[in-house]
Short mmCIF file of C-alpha atoms in Angstrom, two decimals:
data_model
loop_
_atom_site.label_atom_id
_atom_site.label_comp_id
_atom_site.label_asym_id
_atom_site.label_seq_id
_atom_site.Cartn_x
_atom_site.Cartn_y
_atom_site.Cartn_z
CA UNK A 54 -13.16 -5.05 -16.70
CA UNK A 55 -14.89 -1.83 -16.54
CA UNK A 56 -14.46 0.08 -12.93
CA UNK A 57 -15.26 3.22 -11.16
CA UNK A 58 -12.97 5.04 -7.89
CA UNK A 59 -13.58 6.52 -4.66
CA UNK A 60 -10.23 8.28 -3.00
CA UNK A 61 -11.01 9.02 -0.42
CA UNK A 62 -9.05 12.83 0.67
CA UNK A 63 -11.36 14.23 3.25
CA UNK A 64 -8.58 13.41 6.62
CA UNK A 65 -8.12 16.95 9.14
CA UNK A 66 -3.83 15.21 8.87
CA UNK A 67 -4.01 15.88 12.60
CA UNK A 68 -0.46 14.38 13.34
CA UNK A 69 0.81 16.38 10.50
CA UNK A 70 -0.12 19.87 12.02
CA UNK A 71 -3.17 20.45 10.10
CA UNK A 72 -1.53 19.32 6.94
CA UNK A 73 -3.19 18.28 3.50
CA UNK A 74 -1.88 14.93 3.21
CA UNK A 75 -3.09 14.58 -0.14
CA UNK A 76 -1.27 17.69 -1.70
CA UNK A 77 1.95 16.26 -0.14
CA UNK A 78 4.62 16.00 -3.05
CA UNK A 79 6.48 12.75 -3.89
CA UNK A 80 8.55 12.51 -6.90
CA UNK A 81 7.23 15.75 -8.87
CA UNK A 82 3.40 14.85 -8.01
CA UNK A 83 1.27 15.64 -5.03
CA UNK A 84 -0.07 12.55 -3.30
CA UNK A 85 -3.53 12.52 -4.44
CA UNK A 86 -1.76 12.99 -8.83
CA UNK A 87 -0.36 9.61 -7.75
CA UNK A 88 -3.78 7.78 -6.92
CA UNK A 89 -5.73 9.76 -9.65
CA UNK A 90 -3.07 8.03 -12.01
CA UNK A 91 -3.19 4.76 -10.28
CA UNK A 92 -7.07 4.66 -11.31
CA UNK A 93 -6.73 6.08 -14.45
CA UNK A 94 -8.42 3.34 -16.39
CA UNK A 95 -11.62 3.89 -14.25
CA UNK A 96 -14.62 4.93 -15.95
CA UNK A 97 -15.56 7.72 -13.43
CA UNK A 98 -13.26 8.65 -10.51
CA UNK A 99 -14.85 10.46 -6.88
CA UNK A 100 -12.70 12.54 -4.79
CA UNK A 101 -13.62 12.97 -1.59
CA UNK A 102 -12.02 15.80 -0.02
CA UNK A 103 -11.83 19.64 0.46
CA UNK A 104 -12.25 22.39 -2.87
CA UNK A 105 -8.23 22.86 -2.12
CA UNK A 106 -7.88 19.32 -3.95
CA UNK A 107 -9.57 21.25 -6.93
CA UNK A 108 -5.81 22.19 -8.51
CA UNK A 109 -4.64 18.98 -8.38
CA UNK A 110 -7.64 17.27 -9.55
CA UNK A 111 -7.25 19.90 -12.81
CA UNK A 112 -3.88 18.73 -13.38
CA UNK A 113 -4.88 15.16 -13.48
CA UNK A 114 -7.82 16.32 -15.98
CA UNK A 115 -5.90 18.01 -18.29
CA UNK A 116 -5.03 14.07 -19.73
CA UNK A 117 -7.44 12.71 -18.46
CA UNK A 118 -10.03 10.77 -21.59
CA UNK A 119 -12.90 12.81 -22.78
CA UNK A 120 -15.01 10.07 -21.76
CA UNK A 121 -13.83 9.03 -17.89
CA UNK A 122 -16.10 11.55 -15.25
CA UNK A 123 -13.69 13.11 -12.22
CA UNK A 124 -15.74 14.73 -9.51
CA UNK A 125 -14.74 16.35 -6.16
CA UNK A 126 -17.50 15.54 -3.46
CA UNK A 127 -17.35 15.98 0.66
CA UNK A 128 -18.44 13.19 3.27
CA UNK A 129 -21.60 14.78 5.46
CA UNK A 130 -20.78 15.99 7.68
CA UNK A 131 -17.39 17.33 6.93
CA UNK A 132 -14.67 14.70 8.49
CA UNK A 133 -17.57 12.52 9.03
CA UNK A 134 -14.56 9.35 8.55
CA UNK A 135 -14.12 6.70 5.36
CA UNK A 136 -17.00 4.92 5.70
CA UNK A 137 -18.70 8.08 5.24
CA UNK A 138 -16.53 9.47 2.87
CA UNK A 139 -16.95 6.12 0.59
CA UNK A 140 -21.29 6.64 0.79
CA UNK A 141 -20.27 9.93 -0.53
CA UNK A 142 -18.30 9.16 -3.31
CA UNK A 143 -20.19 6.17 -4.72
CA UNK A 144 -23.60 8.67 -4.48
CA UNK A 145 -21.58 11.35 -7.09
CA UNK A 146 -20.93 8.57 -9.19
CA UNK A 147 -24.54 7.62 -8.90
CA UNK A 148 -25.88 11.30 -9.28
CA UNK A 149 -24.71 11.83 -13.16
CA UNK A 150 -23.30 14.37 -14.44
CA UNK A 151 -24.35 18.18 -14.26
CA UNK A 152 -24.81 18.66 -17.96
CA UNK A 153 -27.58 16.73 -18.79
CA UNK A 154 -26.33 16.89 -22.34
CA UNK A 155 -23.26 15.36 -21.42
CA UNK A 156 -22.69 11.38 -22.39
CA UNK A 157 -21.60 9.28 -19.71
CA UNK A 158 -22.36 5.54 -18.95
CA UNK A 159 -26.04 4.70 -18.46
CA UNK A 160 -25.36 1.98 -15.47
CA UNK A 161 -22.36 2.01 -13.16
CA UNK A 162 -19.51 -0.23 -13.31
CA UNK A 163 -19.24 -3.29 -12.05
CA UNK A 164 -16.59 -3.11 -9.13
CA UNK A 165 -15.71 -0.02 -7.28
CA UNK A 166 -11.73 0.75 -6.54
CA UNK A 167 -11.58 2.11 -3.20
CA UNK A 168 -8.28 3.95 -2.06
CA UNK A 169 -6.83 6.36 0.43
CA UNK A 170 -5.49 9.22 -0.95
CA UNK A 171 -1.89 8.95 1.04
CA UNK A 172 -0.51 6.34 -0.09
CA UNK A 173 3.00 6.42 -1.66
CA UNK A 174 2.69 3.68 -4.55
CA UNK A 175 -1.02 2.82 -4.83
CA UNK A 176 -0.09 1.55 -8.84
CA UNK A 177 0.74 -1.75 -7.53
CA UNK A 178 -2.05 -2.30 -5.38
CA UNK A 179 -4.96 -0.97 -7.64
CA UNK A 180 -3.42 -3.70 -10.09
CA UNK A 181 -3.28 -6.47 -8.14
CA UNK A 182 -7.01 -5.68 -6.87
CA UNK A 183 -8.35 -5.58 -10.51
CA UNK A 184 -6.57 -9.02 -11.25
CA UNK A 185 -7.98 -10.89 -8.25
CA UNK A 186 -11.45 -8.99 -9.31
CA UNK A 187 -11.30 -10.12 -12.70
CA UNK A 188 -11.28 -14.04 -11.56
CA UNK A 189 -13.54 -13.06 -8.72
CA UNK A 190 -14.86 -16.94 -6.93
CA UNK A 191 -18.07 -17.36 -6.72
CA UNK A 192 -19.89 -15.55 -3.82
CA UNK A 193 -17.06 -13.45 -3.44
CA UNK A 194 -18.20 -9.53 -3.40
CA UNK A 195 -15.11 -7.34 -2.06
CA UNK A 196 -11.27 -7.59 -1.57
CA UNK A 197 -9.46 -6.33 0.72
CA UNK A 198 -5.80 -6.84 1.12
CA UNK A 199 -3.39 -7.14 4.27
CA UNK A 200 0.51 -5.45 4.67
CA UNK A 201 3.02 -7.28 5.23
CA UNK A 202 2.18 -7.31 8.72
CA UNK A 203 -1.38 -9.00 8.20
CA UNK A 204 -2.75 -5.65 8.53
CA UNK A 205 -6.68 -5.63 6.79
CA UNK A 206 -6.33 -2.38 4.13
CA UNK A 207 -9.53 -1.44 3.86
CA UNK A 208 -8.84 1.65 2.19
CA UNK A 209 -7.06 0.41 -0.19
CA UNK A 210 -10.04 -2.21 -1.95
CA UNK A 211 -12.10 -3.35 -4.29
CA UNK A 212 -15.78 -4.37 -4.24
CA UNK A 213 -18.56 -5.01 -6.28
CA UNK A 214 -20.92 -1.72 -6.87
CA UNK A 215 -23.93 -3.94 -6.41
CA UNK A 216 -22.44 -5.05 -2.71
CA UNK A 217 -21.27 -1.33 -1.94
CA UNK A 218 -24.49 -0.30 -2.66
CA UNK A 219 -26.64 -2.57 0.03
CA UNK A 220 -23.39 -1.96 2.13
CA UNK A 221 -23.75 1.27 2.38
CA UNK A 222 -27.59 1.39 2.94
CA UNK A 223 -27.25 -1.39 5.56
CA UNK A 224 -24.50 0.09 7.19
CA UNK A 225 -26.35 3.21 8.02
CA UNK A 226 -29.63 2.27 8.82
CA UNK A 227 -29.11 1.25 12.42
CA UNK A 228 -27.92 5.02 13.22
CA UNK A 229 -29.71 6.88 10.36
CA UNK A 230 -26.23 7.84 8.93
CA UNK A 231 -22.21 6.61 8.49
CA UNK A 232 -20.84 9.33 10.68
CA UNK A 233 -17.72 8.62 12.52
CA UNK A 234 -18.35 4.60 11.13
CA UNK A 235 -15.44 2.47 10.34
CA UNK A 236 -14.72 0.83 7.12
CA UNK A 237 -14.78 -2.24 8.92
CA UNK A 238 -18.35 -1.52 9.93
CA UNK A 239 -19.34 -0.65 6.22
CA UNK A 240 -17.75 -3.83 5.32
CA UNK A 241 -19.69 -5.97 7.58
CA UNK A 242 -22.19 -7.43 5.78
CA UNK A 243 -20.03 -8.23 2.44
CA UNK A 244 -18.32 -11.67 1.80
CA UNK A 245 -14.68 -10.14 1.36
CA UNK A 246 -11.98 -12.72 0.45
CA UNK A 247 -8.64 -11.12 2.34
CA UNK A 248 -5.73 -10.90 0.38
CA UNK A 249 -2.28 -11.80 1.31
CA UNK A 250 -0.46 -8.95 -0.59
CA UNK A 251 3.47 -8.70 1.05
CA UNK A 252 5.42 -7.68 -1.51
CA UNK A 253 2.66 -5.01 -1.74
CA UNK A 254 3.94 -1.62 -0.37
CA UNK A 255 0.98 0.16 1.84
CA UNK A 256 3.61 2.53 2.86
CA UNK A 257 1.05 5.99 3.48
CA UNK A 258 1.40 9.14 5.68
CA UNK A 259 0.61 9.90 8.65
CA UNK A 260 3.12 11.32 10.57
CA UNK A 261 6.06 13.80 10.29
CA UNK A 262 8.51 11.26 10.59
CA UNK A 263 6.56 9.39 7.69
CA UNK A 264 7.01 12.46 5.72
CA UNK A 265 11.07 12.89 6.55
CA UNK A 266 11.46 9.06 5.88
CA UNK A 267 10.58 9.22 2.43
CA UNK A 268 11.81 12.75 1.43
CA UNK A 269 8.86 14.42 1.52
CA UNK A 270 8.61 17.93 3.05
CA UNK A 271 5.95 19.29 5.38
CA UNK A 272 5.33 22.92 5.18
CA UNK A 273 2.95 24.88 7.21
CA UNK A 274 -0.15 25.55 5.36
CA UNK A 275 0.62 22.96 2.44
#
């Protein structure tokens, strides 16, 4: 089953002093390596975040297939939220590429991966959204999964591109925009079937103390 992916990279990491979450470094990779590689079957990939991503983005790239599109994009206005972040994405994907000479898939994919960018072990979850996606029930347009705590995920889903799409536009009609919305909010409209994922880890972070309990080290500036 053919898919495209938003990550979604664009948080200020408040509680982490300022800190790019993202270009954190977990086992030899920075954050964001590990959901670029969770996605890497995707057919073209959106990362929403700051130009500092732009290194790690490269790295991904270098083994990357020819054929699979990776661009870096920013929500409007800058820390806008996810909901905002997510529009932003799925309208590079829509855009096409720069080189007009360039050969990329005529008609986007079917379903749309969504995922946060600070996760610890997004593998497992992008696969078991693409294998509830793949026997998708009728009327059933997005899938969201909960922790082991029945906490909804919502950046961590899939949906179709079809339902994003009238999502998105729906979403931000009654304000003119998606600033500051919720991904609950975006998801409003869309028949989402909630997944009971607990062997799942959604293990992201968010704090310092995230950071120390999995060996990861914070620096100033990172």
């Amino acid at each position: 089953m053919k898919f495209d992916a938003i990550i979604v990279a664009g948080g200020r990491g408040s509680r982490l002093g300022g800190v790019s979450k993202p270009l954190l470094e977990h086992h030899g990779e920075t954050l964001l390596e590990h959901a670029l590689n969770a996605v890497k079957d995707a057919e073209g990939i959106a990362v929403v975040g700051a130009h500092a991503l732009a290194d790690a983005v490269t790295r991904y790239m270098e083994n990357a297939p020819d054929s699979q599109r990776v661009v870096i994009t920013r929500e409007y206005p800058n820390y806008a939220g996810p909901a905002a972040a997510v529009a932003a994405g799925r309208a590079a994907l829509d855009d096409g590429p720069d080189d007009e000479s360039a050969e990329w898939p005529s008609a986007a994919a079917e379903i749309t991966v969504v995922l946060a960018a600070d996760l610890l072990e997004p593998a497992p979850v992008v696969k078991a959204l693409l294998e509830v996606a793949r026997r998708r029930a009728p009327g059933v347009e997005a899938w969201v999964p909960q922790d082991a705590g029945g906490v909804l995920q919502t950046l961590a889903c899939a949906i179709t591109t079809e339902a994003l799409k009238a999502a998105i536009q729906q979403a931000a009609e009654p304000h003119g925009s998606l600033e500051n919305a919720s991904m609950m909010r975006l998801l409003a409209t869309v028949q989402m079937e909630r997944l009971k994922l607990p062997e799942v880890d959604f293990s992201d972070i968010d704090t310092p103390g995230d950071a120390g309990r999995h060996g990861i080290t914070v620096a100033n500036g990172h």
